[in-house]
PDB file of C-alpha atoms in Angstrom:
ATOM      1  CA  UNK A 253      13.035 -17.394 -17.743  1.00 66.00           C
ATOM      2  CA  UNK A 254      11.807 -14.714 -15.344  1.00 74.00           C
ATOM      3  CA  UNK A 255      12.672 -16.789 -12.264  1.00 71.00           C
ATOM      4  CA  UNK A 256      16.152 -15.286 -12.362  1.00 75.00           C
ATOM      5  CA  UNK A 257      14.614 -11.992 -11.179  1.00 76.00           C
ATOM      6  CA  UNK A 258      10.883 -12.486 -10.468  1.00 77.00           C
ATOM      7  CA  UNK A 259       8.914 -15.240  -8.792  1.00 74.00           C
ATOM      8  CA  UNK A 260       5.644 -13.340  -9.299  1.00 78.00           C
ATOM      9  CA  UNK A 261       5.438 -11.603 -12.687  1.00 83.00           C
ATOM     10  CA  UNK A 262       2.071  -9.867 -12.998  1.00 85.00           C
ATOM     11  CA  UNK A 263       2.257  -7.983 -16.265  1.00 89.00           C
ATOM     12  CA  UNK A 264       4.326  -7.872 -19.414  1.00 93.00           C
ATOM     13  CA  UNK A 265       4.649  -5.548 -22.379  1.00 94.00           C
ATOM     14  CA  UNK A 266       7.173  -4.821 -25.081  1.00 95.00           C
ATOM     15  CA  UNK A 267       8.599  -1.490 -26.139  1.00 95.00           C
ATOM     16  CA  UNK A 268       8.058  -1.445 -29.917  1.00 91.00           C
ATOM     17  CA  UNK A 269      10.884   1.066 -30.380  1.00 92.00           C
ATOM     18  CA  UNK A 270      13.691  -1.206 -29.125  1.00 95.00           C
ATOM     19  CA  UNK A 271      12.036  -4.607 -28.433  1.00 95.00           C
ATOM     20  CA  UNK A 272      12.835  -4.471 -24.715  1.00 96.00           C
ATOM     21  CA  UNK A 273      10.429  -6.450 -22.547  1.00 95.00           C
ATOM     22  CA  UNK A 274       8.982  -4.816 -19.419  1.00 95.00           C
ATOM     23  CA  UNK A 275       7.738  -7.055 -16.614  1.00 93.00           C
ATOM     24  CA  UNK A 276       5.909  -5.993 -13.457  1.00 91.00           C
ATOM     25  CA  UNK A 277       6.659  -7.966 -10.311  1.00 88.00           C
ATOM     26  CA  UNK A 278       4.167  -8.085  -7.436  1.00 82.00           C
ATOM     27  CA  UNK A 279       6.288  -9.149  -4.508  1.00 76.00           C
ATOM     28  CA  UNK A 280       8.442  -7.434  -1.873  1.00 71.00           C
ATOM     29  CA  UNK A 281       6.941  -4.020  -2.579  1.00 72.00           C
ATOM     30  CA  UNK A 282       6.886  -4.464  -6.333  1.00 84.00           C
ATOM     31  CA  UNK A 283       9.365  -3.858  -9.118  1.00 88.00           C
ATOM     32  CA  UNK A 284       9.518  -3.197 -12.833  1.00 91.00           C
ATOM     33  CA  UNK A 285      12.124  -5.047 -14.901  1.00 92.00           C
ATOM     34  CA  UNK A 286      13.318  -4.012 -18.348  1.00 95.00           C
ATOM     35  CA  UNK A 287      14.918  -6.851 -20.306  1.00 95.00           C
ATOM     36  CA  UNK A 288      17.286  -5.837 -23.113  1.00 96.00           C
ATOM     37  CA  UNK A 289      17.875  -8.919 -25.302  1.00 95.00           C
ATOM     38  CA  UNK A 290      21.447  -7.812 -26.059  1.00 95.00           C
ATOM     39  CA  UNK A 291      23.448  -8.039 -29.286  1.00 96.00           C
ATOM     40  CA  UNK A 292      22.042 -11.449 -30.268  1.00 96.00           C
ATOM     41  CA  UNK A 293      18.472  -9.939 -30.105  1.00 94.00           C
ATOM     42  CA  UNK A 294      17.199 -13.151 -28.456  1.00 94.00           C
ATOM     43  CA  UNK A 295      15.537 -13.122 -25.040  1.00 92.00           C
ATOM     44  CA  UNK A 296      16.701 -15.284 -22.126  1.00 89.00           C
ATOM     45  CA  UNK A 297      20.260 -15.742 -23.348  1.00 92.00           C
ATOM     46  CA  UNK A 298      23.548 -14.910 -21.641  1.00 92.00           C
ATOM     47  CA  UNK A 299      23.926 -11.437 -23.153  1.00 95.00           C
ATOM     48  CA  UNK A 300      20.608 -10.058 -21.810  1.00 94.00           C
ATOM     49  CA  UNK A 301      20.667  -7.067 -19.484  1.00 94.00           C
ATOM     50  CA  UNK A 302      17.971  -6.634 -16.838  1.00 94.00           C
ATOM     51  CA  UNK A 303      17.351  -3.189 -15.326  1.00 94.00           C
ATOM     52  CA  UNK A 304      15.310  -3.040 -12.120  1.00 90.00           C
ATOM     53  CA  UNK A 305      13.141  -0.263 -10.695  1.00 89.00           C
ATOM     54  CA  UNK A 306      12.176  -1.108  -7.085  1.00 86.00           C
ATOM     55  CA  UNK A 307       8.838   0.643  -6.638  1.00 83.00           C
ATOM     56  CA  UNK A 308       8.608   0.714  -2.859  1.00 76.00           C
ATOM     57  CA  UNK A 309      11.788   2.739  -2.593  1.00 71.00           C
ATOM     58  CA  UNK A 310      10.937   5.150  -5.399  1.00 74.00           C
ATOM     59  CA  UNK A 311       7.192   5.730  -5.293  1.00 78.00           C
ATOM     60  CA  UNK A 312       5.943   3.843  -2.247  1.00 72.00           C
ATOM     61  CA  UNK A 313       3.785   1.448  -4.297  1.00 74.00           C
ATOM     62  CA  UNK A 314       3.127  -1.958  -2.777  1.00 74.00           C
ATOM     63  CA  UNK A 315       1.077  -3.760  -5.440  1.00 80.00           C
ATOM     64  CA  UNK A 316       2.577  -3.639  -8.960  1.00 86.00           C
ATOM     65  CA  UNK A 317      -0.086  -5.357 -11.048  1.00 88.00           C
ATOM     66  CA  UNK A 318       0.827  -4.288 -14.546  1.00 91.00           C
ATOM     67  CA  UNK A 319       3.090  -2.306 -16.818  1.00 94.00           C
ATOM     68  CA  UNK A 320       2.567  -0.635 -20.173  1.00 96.00           C
ATOM     69  CA  UNK A 321       4.914   1.266 -22.468  1.00 97.00           C
ATOM     70  CA  UNK A 322       4.024   3.865 -25.059  1.00 95.00           C
ATOM     71  CA  UNK A 323       5.091   7.267 -26.339  1.00 94.00           C
ATOM     72  CA  UNK A 324       8.494   6.701 -24.657  1.00 95.00           C
ATOM     73  CA  UNK A 325       6.781   6.438 -21.244  1.00 96.00           C
ATOM     74  CA  UNK A 326       6.459   3.644 -18.710  1.00 96.00           C
ATOM     75  CA  UNK A 327       3.031   3.283 -17.051  1.00 95.00           C
ATOM     76  CA  UNK A 328       2.697   1.220 -13.882  1.00 93.00           C
ATOM     77  CA  UNK A 329      -0.652  -0.043 -12.617  1.00 90.00           C
ATOM     78  CA  UNK A 330      -0.452  -0.163  -8.845  1.00 87.00           C
ATOM     79  CA  UNK A 331      -3.380  -2.421  -7.848  1.00 82.00           C
ATOM     80  CA  UNK A 332      -4.734  -1.746  -4.372  1.00 80.00           C
ATOM     81  CA  UNK A 333      -2.695   1.441  -4.215  1.00 81.00           C
ATOM     82  CA  UNK A 334      -5.260   2.737  -6.779  1.00 84.00           C
ATOM     83  CA  UNK A 335      -2.639   4.651  -8.725  1.00 88.00           C
ATOM     84  CA  UNK A 336      -1.166   4.756 -12.185  1.00 92.00           C
ATOM     85  CA  UNK A 337       2.459   5.891 -12.014  1.00 92.00           C
ATOM     86  CA  UNK A 338       4.307   7.078 -15.099  1.00 93.00           C
ATOM     87  CA  UNK A 339       7.595   8.528 -16.228  1.00 94.00           C
ATOM     88  CA  UNK A 340       9.301   9.420 -19.487  1.00 95.00           C
ATOM     89  CA  UNK A 341      12.319   7.265 -20.352  1.00 95.00           C
ATOM     90  CA  UNK A 342      14.244  10.236 -21.741  1.00 94.00           C
ATOM     91  CA  UNK A 343      16.199  10.575 -24.975  1.00 94.00           C
ATOM     92  CA  UNK A 344      17.948   7.211 -24.561  1.00 94.00           C
ATOM     93  CA  UNK A 345      14.586   5.398 -24.471  1.00 93.00           C
ATOM     94  CA  UNK A 346      15.501   3.041 -21.628  1.00 94.00           C
ATOM     95  CA  UNK A 347      14.482   2.854 -17.991  1.00 93.00           C
ATOM     96  CA  UNK A 348      17.187   3.982 -15.590  1.00 89.00           C
ATOM     97  CA  UNK A 349      19.415   5.409 -18.295  1.00 89.00           C
ATOM     98  CA  UNK A 350      20.143   8.555 -16.322  1.00 91.00           C
ATOM     99  CA  UNK A 351      17.762  10.846 -18.163  1.00 94.00           C
ATOM    100  CA  UNK A 352      14.382   9.515 -17.024  1.00 93.00           C
ATOM    101  CA  UNK A 353      11.711  12.096 -16.290  1.00 93.00           C
ATOM    102  CA  UNK A 354      10.111  12.668 -12.912  1.00 92.00           C
ATOM    103  CA  UNK A 355       7.541  10.125 -11.754  1.00 91.00           C
ATOM    104  CA  UNK A 356       3.968  11.394 -11.692  1.00 92.00           C
ATOM    105  CA  UNK A 357       0.701   9.623 -10.948  1.00 91.00           C
ATOM    106  CA  UNK A 358      -3.061   9.770 -10.990  1.00 91.00           C
ATOM    107  CA  UNK A 359      -5.659   8.179  -8.742  1.00 89.00           C
ATOM    108  CA  UNK A 360      -7.966   5.535 -10.209  1.00 86.00           C
ATOM    109  CA  UNK A 361     -10.429   5.211  -7.346  1.00 83.00           C
ATOM    110  CA  UNK A 362     -12.151   8.580  -7.467  1.00 76.00           C
ATOM    111  CA  UNK A 363     -14.181   9.379  -9.458  1.00 68.00           C
ATOM    112  CA  UNK A 364     -13.429   6.426 -11.785  1.00 72.00           C
ATOM    113  CA  UNK A 365     -14.274   3.710  -9.261  1.00 76.00           C
ATOM    114  CA  UNK A 366     -11.269   1.481  -9.942  1.00 80.00           C
ATOM    115  CA  UNK A 367     -10.340   0.174  -6.512  1.00 77.00           C
ATOM    116  CA  UNK A 368      -8.121  -2.756  -7.438  1.00 82.00           C
ATOM    117  CA  UNK A 369      -6.308  -2.060 -10.693  1.00 86.00           C
ATOM    118  CA  UNK A 370      -5.343  -5.446 -12.165  1.00 86.00           C
ATOM    119  CA  UNK A 371      -4.468  -4.658 -15.778  1.00 89.00           C
ATOM    120  CA  UNK A 372      -3.048  -1.781 -17.814  1.00 93.00           C
ATOM    121  CA  UNK A 373      -2.440  -1.465 -21.555  1.00 93.00           C
ATOM    122  CA  UNK A 374      -1.352   1.442 -23.749  1.00 94.00           C
ATOM    123  CA  UNK A 375      -3.435   2.293 -26.828  1.00 90.00           C
ATOM    124  CA  UNK A 376      -0.924   3.689 -29.357  1.00 90.00           C
ATOM    125  CA  UNK A 377      -3.618   4.844 -31.778  1.00 87.00           C
ATOM    126  CA  UNK A 378      -5.204   7.211 -29.257  1.00 87.00           C
ATOM    127  CA  UNK A 379      -2.332   7.684 -26.801  1.00 90.00           C
ATOM    128  CA  UNK A 380      -4.583   6.481 -23.976  1.00 90.00           C
ATOM    129  CA  UNK A 381      -4.512   3.764 -21.320  1.00 92.00           C
ATOM    130  CA  UNK A 382      -6.951   0.911 -20.788  1.00 89.00           C
ATOM    131  CA  UNK A 383      -7.325  -0.019 -17.118  1.00 89.00           C
ATOM    132  CA  UNK A 384      -9.028  -3.182 -15.861  1.00 86.00           C
ATOM    133  CA  UNK A 385     -10.427  -3.487 -12.345  1.00 83.00           C
ATOM    134  CA  UNK A 386     -11.657  -6.414 -10.303  1.00 76.00           C
ATOM    135  CA  UNK A 387     -14.751  -7.095  -8.294  1.00 62.00           C
ATOM    136  CA  UNK A 388     -13.864  -9.945  -5.988  1.00 60.00           C
ATOM    137  CA  UNK A 389     -12.028 -12.508  -8.114  1.00 59.00           C
ATOM    138  CA  UNK A 390     -13.309 -11.354 -11.497  1.00 60.00           C
ATOM    139  CA  UNK A 391     -12.937  -8.313 -13.699  1.00 59.00           C
ATOM    140  CA  UNK A 392     -15.753  -5.853 -13.321  1.00 70.00           C
ATOM    141  CA  UNK A 393     -14.805  -3.022 -15.654  1.00 76.00           C
ATOM    142  CA  UNK A 394     -12.431  -1.732 -18.245  1.00 81.00           C
ATOM    143  CA  UNK A 395     -12.039   2.019 -18.593  1.00 83.00           C
ATOM    144  CA  UNK A 396      -9.983   4.161 -20.921  1.00 85.00           C
ATOM    145  CA  UNK A 397      -7.978   7.086 -19.548  1.00 88.00           C
ATOM    146  CA  UNK A 398      -5.761   9.830 -20.844  1.00 88.00           C
ATOM    147  CA  UNK A 399      -2.208   9.716 -19.494  1.00 87.00           C
ATOM    148  CA  UNK A 400      -3.104  12.601 -17.185  1.00 85.00           C
ATOM    149  CA  UNK A 401      -5.899  10.598 -15.527  1.00 86.00           C
ATOM    150  CA  UNK A 402      -8.922  11.920 -17.385  1.00 84.00           C
ATOM    151  CA  UNK A 403     -11.511   9.279 -18.109  1.00 82.00           C
ATOM    152  CA  UNK A 404     -11.837   8.941 -21.877  1.00 78.00           C
ATOM    153  CA  UNK A 405     -14.294   6.073 -22.292  1.00 61.00           C
ATOM    154  CA  UNK A 406     -16.066   3.329 -20.370  1.00 55.00           C
ATOM    155  CA  UNK A 407     -16.139   0.044 -22.236  1.00 52.00           C
ATOM    156  CA  UNK A 408     -19.653  -1.443 -22.053  1.00 48.00           C
ATOM    157  CA  UNK A 409     -19.994  -4.439 -19.827  1.00 46.00           C
ATOM    158  CA  UNK A 410     -20.332  -5.271 -16.198  1.00 41.00           C
ATOM    159  CA  UNK A 411     -19.157  -8.032 -13.961  1.00 41.00           C
ATOM    160  CA  UNK A 412     -21.887 -10.368 -15.285  1.00 40.00           C
ATOM    161  CA  UNK A 413     -20.586  -9.886 -18.842  1.00 41.00           C
ATOM    162  CA  UNK A 414     -16.934 -10.175 -17.859  1.00 43.00           C
ATOM    163  CA  UNK A 415     -17.402 -12.989 -15.378  1.00 43.00           C
ATOM    164  CA  UNK A 416     -20.461 -14.876 -16.639  1.00 42.00           C
ATOM    165  CA  UNK A 417     -20.555 -18.670 -16.802  1.00 43.00           C
ATOM    166  CA  UNK A 418     -19.318 -18.837 -20.403  1.00 43.00           C
ATOM    167  CA  UNK A 419     -16.512 -16.344 -19.793  1.00 43.00           C
ATOM    168  CA  UNK A 420     -15.320 -18.191 -16.687  1.00 43.00           C
ATOM    169  CA  UNK A 421     -15.417 -21.545 -18.442  1.00 43.00           C
ATOM    170  CA  UNK A 422     -13.599 -20.382 -21.585  1.00 45.00           C
ATOM    171  CA  UNK A 423     -11.096 -17.976 -20.017  1.00 44.00           C
ATOM    172  CA  UNK A 424     -10.417 -19.261 -16.497  1.00 42.00           C
ATOM    173  CA  UNK A 425     -11.462 -16.004 -14.882  1.00 43.00           C
ATOM    174  CA  UNK A 426     -10.032 -16.935 -11.501  1.00 39.00           C
ATOM    175  CA  UNK A 427      -6.609 -17.954 -12.791  1.00 38.00           C
ATOM    176  CA  UNK A 428      -5.859 -15.862 -15.856  1.00 39.00           C
ATOM    177  CA  UNK A 429      -7.120 -12.427 -14.814  1.00 40.00           C
ATOM    178  CA  UNK A 430      -4.345 -10.600 -16.690  1.00 41.00           C
ATOM    179  CA  UNK A 431      -5.645 -11.759 -20.096  1.00 46.00           C
ATOM    180  CA  UNK A 432      -8.878  -9.734 -20.000  1.00 46.00           C
ATOM    181  CA  UNK A 433      -7.598  -6.886 -22.155  1.00 50.00           C
ATOM    182  CA  UNK A 434      -6.373  -9.259 -24.839  1.00 49.00           C
ATOM    183  CA  UNK A 435      -9.709 -11.071 -24.684  1.00 44.00           C
ATOM    184  CA  UNK A 436     -11.609  -7.824 -25.164  1.00 45.00           C
ATOM    185  CA  UNK A 437      -9.611  -6.713 -28.176  1.00 44.00           C
ATOM    186  CA  UNK A 438      -9.751 -10.148 -29.817  1.00 41.00           C
ATOM    187  CA  UNK A 439     -13.521 -10.427 -29.638  1.00 42.00           C
ATOM    188  CA  UNK A 440     -14.972  -6.941 -29.493  1.00 43.00           C
ATOM    189  CA  UNK A 441     -12.796  -4.506 -31.413  1.00 41.00           C
TER     190      UNK A 441
END
């Protein structure tokens, strides 16, 4: 249960190397939580350990909308801040383990046109990031980026495709915005 540490989880991913869950939290300046399931390897039990990275104090972000993990790095999608922040987790492979790399970032608004980053996913096959942006209440675009901020690919579609009548009806566009990347990969890849 995330209510023990977050009343507004906005993104979730799992580190395939150690099965730790990462959760972004969009409240009070934003945070990233890493949940280690502990020796019993089950989540939400008494032996879990939760590590917290408060974003406002570290990077000045105010809108943590998503988190992705890949290649031993944590990627944070910072919504209206129009930034992707990232850092290497170091040799221990955990956030806050004392050997994390420096935090770097890239801007998503210019020239990419992502002004409200609402979703981020890591593509392990290409080592790239998929970023989803909104237009009003609906997703308007998904773009693929390198981890240094170079635009790799624009996924065809526009806000009519992503927020048409059928899409809204079947996927609750206004309430389940974070599922767009999963929707895309299920039906179009």
